[in-house]
PDB file of C-alpha atoms in Angstrom:
ATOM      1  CA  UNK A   1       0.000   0.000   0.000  1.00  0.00           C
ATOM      2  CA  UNK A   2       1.163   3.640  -0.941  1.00  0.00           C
ATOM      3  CA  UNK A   3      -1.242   5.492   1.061  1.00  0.00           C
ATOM      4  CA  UNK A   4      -4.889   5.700   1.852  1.00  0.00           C
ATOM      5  CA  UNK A   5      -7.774   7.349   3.735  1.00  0.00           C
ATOM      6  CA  UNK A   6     -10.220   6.222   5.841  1.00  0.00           C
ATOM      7  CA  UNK A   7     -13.207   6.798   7.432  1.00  0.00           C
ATOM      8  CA  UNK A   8     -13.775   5.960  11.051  1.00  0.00           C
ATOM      9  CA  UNK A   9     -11.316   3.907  13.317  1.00  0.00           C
ATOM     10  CA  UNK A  10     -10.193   1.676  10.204  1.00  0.00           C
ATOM     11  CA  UNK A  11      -8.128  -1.700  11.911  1.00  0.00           C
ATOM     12  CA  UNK A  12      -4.993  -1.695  10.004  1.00  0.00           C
ATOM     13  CA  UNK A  13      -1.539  -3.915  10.542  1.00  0.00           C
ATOM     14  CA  UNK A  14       1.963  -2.206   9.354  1.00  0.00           C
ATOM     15  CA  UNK A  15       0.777   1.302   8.547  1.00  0.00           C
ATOM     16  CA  UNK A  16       0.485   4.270  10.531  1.00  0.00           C
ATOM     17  CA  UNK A  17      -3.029   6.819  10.760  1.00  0.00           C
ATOM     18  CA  UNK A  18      -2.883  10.549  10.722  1.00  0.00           C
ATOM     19  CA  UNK A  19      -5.793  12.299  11.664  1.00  0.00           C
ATOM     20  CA  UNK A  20      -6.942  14.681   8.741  1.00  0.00           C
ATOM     21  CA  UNK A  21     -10.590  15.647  10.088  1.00  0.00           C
ATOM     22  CA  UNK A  22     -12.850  15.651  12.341  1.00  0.00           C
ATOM     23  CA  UNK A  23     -16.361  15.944  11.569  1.00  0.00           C
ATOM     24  CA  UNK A  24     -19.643  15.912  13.289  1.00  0.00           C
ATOM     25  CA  UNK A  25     -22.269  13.717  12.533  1.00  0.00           C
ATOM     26  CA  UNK A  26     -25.721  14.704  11.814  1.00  0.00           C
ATOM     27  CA  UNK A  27     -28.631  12.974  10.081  1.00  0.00           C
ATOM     28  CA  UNK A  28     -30.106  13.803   5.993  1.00  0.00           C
ATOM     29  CA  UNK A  29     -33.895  14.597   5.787  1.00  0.00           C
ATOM     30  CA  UNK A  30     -35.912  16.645   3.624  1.00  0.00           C
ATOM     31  CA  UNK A  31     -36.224  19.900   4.524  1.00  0.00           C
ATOM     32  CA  UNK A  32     -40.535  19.862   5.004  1.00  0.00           C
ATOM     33  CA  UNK A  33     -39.253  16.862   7.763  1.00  0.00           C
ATOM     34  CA  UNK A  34     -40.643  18.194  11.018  1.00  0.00           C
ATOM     35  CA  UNK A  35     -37.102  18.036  12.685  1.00  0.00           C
ATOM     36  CA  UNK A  36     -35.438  20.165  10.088  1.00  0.00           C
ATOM     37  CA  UNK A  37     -36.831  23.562  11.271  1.00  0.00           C
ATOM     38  CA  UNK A  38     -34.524  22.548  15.014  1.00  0.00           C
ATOM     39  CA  UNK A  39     -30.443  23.667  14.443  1.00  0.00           C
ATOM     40  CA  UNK A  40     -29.246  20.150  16.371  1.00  0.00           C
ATOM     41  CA  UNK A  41     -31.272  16.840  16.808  1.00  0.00           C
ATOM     42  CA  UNK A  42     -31.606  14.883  19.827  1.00  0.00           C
ATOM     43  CA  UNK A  43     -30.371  11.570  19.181  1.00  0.00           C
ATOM     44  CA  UNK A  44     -33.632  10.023  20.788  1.00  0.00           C
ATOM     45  CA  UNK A  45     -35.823  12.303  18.728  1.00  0.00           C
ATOM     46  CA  UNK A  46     -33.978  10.914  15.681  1.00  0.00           C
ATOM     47  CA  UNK A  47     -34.230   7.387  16.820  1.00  0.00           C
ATOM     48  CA  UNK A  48     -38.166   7.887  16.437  1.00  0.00           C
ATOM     49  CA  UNK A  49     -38.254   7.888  12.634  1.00  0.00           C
ATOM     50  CA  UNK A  50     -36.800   5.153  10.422  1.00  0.00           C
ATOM     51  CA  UNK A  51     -33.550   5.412   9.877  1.00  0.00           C
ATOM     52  CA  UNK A  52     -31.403   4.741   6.785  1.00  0.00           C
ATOM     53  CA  UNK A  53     -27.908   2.777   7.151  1.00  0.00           C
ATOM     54  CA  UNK A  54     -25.676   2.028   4.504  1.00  0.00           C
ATOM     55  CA  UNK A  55     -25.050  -1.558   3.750  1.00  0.00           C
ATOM     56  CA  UNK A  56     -22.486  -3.701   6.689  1.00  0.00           C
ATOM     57  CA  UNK A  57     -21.151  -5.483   4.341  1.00  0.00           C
ATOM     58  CA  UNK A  58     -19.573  -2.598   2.344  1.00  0.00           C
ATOM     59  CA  UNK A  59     -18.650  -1.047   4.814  1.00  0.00           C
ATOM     60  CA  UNK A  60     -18.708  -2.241   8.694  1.00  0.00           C
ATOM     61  CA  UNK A  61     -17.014   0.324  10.533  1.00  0.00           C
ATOM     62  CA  UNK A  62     -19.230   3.317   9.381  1.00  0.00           C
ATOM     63  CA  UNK A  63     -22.511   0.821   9.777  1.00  0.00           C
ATOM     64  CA  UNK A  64     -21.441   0.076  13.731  1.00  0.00           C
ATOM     65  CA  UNK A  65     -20.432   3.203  14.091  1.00  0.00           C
ATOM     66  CA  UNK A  66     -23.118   5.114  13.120  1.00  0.00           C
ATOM     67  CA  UNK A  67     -25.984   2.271  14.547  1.00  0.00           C
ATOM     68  CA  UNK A  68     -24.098   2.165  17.746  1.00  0.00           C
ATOM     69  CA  UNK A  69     -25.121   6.212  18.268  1.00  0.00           C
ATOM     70  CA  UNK A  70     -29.095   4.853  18.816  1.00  0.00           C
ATOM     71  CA  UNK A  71     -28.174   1.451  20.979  1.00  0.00           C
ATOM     72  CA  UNK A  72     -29.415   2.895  23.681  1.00  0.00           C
ATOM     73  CA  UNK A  73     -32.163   5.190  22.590  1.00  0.00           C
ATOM     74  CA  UNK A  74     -35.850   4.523  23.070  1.00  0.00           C
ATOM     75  CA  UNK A  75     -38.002   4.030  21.154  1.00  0.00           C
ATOM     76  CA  UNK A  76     -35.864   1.080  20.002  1.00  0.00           C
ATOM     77  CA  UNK A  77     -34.615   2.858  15.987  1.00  0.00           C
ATOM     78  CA  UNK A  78     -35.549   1.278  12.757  1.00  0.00           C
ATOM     79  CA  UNK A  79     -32.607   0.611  10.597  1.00  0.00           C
ATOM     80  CA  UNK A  80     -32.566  -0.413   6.901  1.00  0.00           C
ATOM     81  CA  UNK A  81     -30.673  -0.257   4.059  1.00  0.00           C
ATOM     82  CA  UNK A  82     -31.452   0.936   0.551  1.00  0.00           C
ATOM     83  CA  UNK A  83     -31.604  -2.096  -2.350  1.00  0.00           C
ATOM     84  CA  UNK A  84     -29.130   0.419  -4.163  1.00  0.00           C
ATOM     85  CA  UNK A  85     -26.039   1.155  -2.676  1.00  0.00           C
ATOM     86  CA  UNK A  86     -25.734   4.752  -3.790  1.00  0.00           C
ATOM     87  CA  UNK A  87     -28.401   7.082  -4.883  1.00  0.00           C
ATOM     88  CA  UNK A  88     -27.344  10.762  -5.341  1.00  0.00           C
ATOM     89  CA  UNK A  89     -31.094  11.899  -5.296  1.00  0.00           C
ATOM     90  CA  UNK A  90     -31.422  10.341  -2.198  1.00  0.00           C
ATOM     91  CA  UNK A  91     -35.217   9.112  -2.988  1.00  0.00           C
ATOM     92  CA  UNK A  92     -35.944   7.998   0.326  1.00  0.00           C
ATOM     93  CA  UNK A  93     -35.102  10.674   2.206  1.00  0.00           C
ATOM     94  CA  UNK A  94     -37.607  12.397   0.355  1.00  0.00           C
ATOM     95  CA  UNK A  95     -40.638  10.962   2.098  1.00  0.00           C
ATOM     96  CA  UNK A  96     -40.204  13.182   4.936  1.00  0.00           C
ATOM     97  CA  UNK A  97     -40.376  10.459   7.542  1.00  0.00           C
ATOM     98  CA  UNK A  98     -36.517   8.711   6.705  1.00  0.00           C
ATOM     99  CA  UNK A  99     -33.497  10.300   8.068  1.00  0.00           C
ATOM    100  CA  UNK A 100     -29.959   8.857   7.364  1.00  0.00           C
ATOM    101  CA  UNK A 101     -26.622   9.312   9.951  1.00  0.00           C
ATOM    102  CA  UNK A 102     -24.170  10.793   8.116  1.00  0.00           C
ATOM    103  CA  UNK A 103     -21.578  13.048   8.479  1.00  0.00           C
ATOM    104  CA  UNK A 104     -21.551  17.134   7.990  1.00  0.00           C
ATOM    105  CA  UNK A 105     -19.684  16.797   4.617  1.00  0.00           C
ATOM    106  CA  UNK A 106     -23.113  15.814   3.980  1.00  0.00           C
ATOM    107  CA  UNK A 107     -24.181  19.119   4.370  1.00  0.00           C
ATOM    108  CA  UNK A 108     -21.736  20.648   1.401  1.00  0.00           C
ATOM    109  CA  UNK A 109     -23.459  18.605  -1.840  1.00  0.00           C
ATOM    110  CA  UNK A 110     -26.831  18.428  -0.657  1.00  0.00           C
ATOM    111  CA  UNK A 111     -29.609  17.185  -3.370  1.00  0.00           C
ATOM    112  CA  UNK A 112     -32.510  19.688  -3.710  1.00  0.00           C
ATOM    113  CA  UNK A 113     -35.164  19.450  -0.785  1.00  0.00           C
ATOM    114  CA  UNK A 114     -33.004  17.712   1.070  1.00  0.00           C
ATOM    115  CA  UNK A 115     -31.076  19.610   4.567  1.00  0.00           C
ATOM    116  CA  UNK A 116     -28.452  17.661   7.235  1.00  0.00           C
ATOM    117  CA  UNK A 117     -28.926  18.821  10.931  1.00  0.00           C
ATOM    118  CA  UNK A 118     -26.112  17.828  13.459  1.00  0.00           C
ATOM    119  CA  UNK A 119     -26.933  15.248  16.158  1.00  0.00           C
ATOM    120  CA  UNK A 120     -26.511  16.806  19.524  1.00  0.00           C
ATOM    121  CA  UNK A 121     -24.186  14.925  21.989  1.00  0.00           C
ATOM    122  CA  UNK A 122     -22.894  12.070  19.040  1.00  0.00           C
ATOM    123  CA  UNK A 123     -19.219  11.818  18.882  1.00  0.00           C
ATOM    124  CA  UNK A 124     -17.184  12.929  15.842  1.00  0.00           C
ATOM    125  CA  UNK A 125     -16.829  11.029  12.570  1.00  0.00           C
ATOM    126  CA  UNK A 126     -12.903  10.786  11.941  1.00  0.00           C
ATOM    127  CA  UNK A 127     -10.938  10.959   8.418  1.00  0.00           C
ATOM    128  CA  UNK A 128      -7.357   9.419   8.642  1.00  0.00           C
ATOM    129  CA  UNK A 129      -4.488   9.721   6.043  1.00  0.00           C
ATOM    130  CA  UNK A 130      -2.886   5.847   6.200  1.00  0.00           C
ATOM    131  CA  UNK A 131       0.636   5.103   5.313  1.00  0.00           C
ATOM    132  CA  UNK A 132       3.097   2.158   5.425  1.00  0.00           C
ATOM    133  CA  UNK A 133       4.706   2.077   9.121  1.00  0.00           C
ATOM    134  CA  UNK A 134       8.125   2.320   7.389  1.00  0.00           C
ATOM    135  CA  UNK A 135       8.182   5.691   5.307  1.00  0.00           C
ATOM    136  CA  UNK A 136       9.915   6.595   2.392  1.00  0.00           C
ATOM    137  CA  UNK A 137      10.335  10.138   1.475  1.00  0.00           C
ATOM    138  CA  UNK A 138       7.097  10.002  -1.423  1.00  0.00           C
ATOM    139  CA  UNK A 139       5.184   9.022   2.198  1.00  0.00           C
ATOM    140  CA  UNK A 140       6.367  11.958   4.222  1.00  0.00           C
ATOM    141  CA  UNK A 141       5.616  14.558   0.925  1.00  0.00           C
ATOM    142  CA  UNK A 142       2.072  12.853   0.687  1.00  0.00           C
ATOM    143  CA  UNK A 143       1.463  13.318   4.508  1.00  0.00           C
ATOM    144  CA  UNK A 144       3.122  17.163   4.347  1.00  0.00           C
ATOM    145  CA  UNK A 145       0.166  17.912   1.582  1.00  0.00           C
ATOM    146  CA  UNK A 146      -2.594  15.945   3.054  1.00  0.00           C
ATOM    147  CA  UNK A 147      -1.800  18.095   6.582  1.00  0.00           C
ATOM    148  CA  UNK A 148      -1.126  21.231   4.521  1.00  0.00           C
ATOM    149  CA  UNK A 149      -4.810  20.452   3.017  1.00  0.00           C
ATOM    150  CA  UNK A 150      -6.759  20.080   5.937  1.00  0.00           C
ATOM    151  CA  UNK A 151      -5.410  22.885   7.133  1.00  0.00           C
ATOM    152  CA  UNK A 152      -6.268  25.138   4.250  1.00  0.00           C
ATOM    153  CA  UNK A 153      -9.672  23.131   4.692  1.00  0.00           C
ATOM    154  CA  UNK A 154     -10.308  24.051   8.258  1.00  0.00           C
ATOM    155  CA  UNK A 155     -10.211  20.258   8.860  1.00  0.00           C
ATOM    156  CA  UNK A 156      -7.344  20.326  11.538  1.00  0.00           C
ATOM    157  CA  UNK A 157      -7.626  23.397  14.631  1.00  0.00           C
ATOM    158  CA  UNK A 158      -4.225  25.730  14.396  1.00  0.00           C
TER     159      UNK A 158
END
């Protein structure tokens, strides 16, 4: 492996993780939902309306992570995935009943009718630049201008 970015905690052997962002995670809906008009969303309240996951077996970490923000919340949440992996419409948000977790990068490229609230109290969604343990000097450049980026980005603070 050269190099390689990840969302969430990603398990990895031999390389080495640099953070590159930290973003928080909020839920899709369309904008006529009846949470939309509130700036954050209780993760309880959001646990109340079914809830849109993308598929575990594509990708486990951000499926656990983001199901294990409603474990605990009553009323128990309805999860399900969408029969097609990626829809950049996002058709089933457009009920205005489905919500989906995702994070606020979400918020940047959002289809028409469609808004992304922040959850209030859920933990941050992380980014990570991933390189080989052992470095060579193409490595170190690719780190200096992935850092250099999130700065420029506001990813990183200072």
């Amino acid at each position: 492996m050269d190099a390689g970015i990840t969302r969430g905690e990603q398990p990895g052997r031999g390389v080495r993780r640099f953070l590159l962002r930290r973003a928080r995670i909020g839920v899709q809906l369309a904008q006529h939902h009846p949470l939309a008009e509130h700036p954050e969303i209780e993760i309880a309240d959001a646990a109340a309306y079914p809830l849109r996951l993308p598929d575990r077996a594509a990708n486990p970490v951000i499926h656990d992570q983001l199901s294990a923000l409603f474990r605990d919340t009553r009323p128990h949440p309805r999860f399900h995935t969408p029969a097609v992996s990626f829809d950049m419409s996002q058709r089933d948000l457009r009920d205005g009943v489905t919500l989906a977790p995702a994070g606020e990068a979400a918020a940047t490229a959002q289809p028409a009718g469609l808004t992304w609230r922040p959850l209030r109290g859920a933990p941050s969604l992380t980014i990570h630049l991933v390189l080989p343990h052992e470095q060579s000097p193409l490595h170190r450049r690719i780190r200096a201008v992935a850092k250099t980026l999130a700065h420029e980005l506001h990813w990183l603070p200072g």
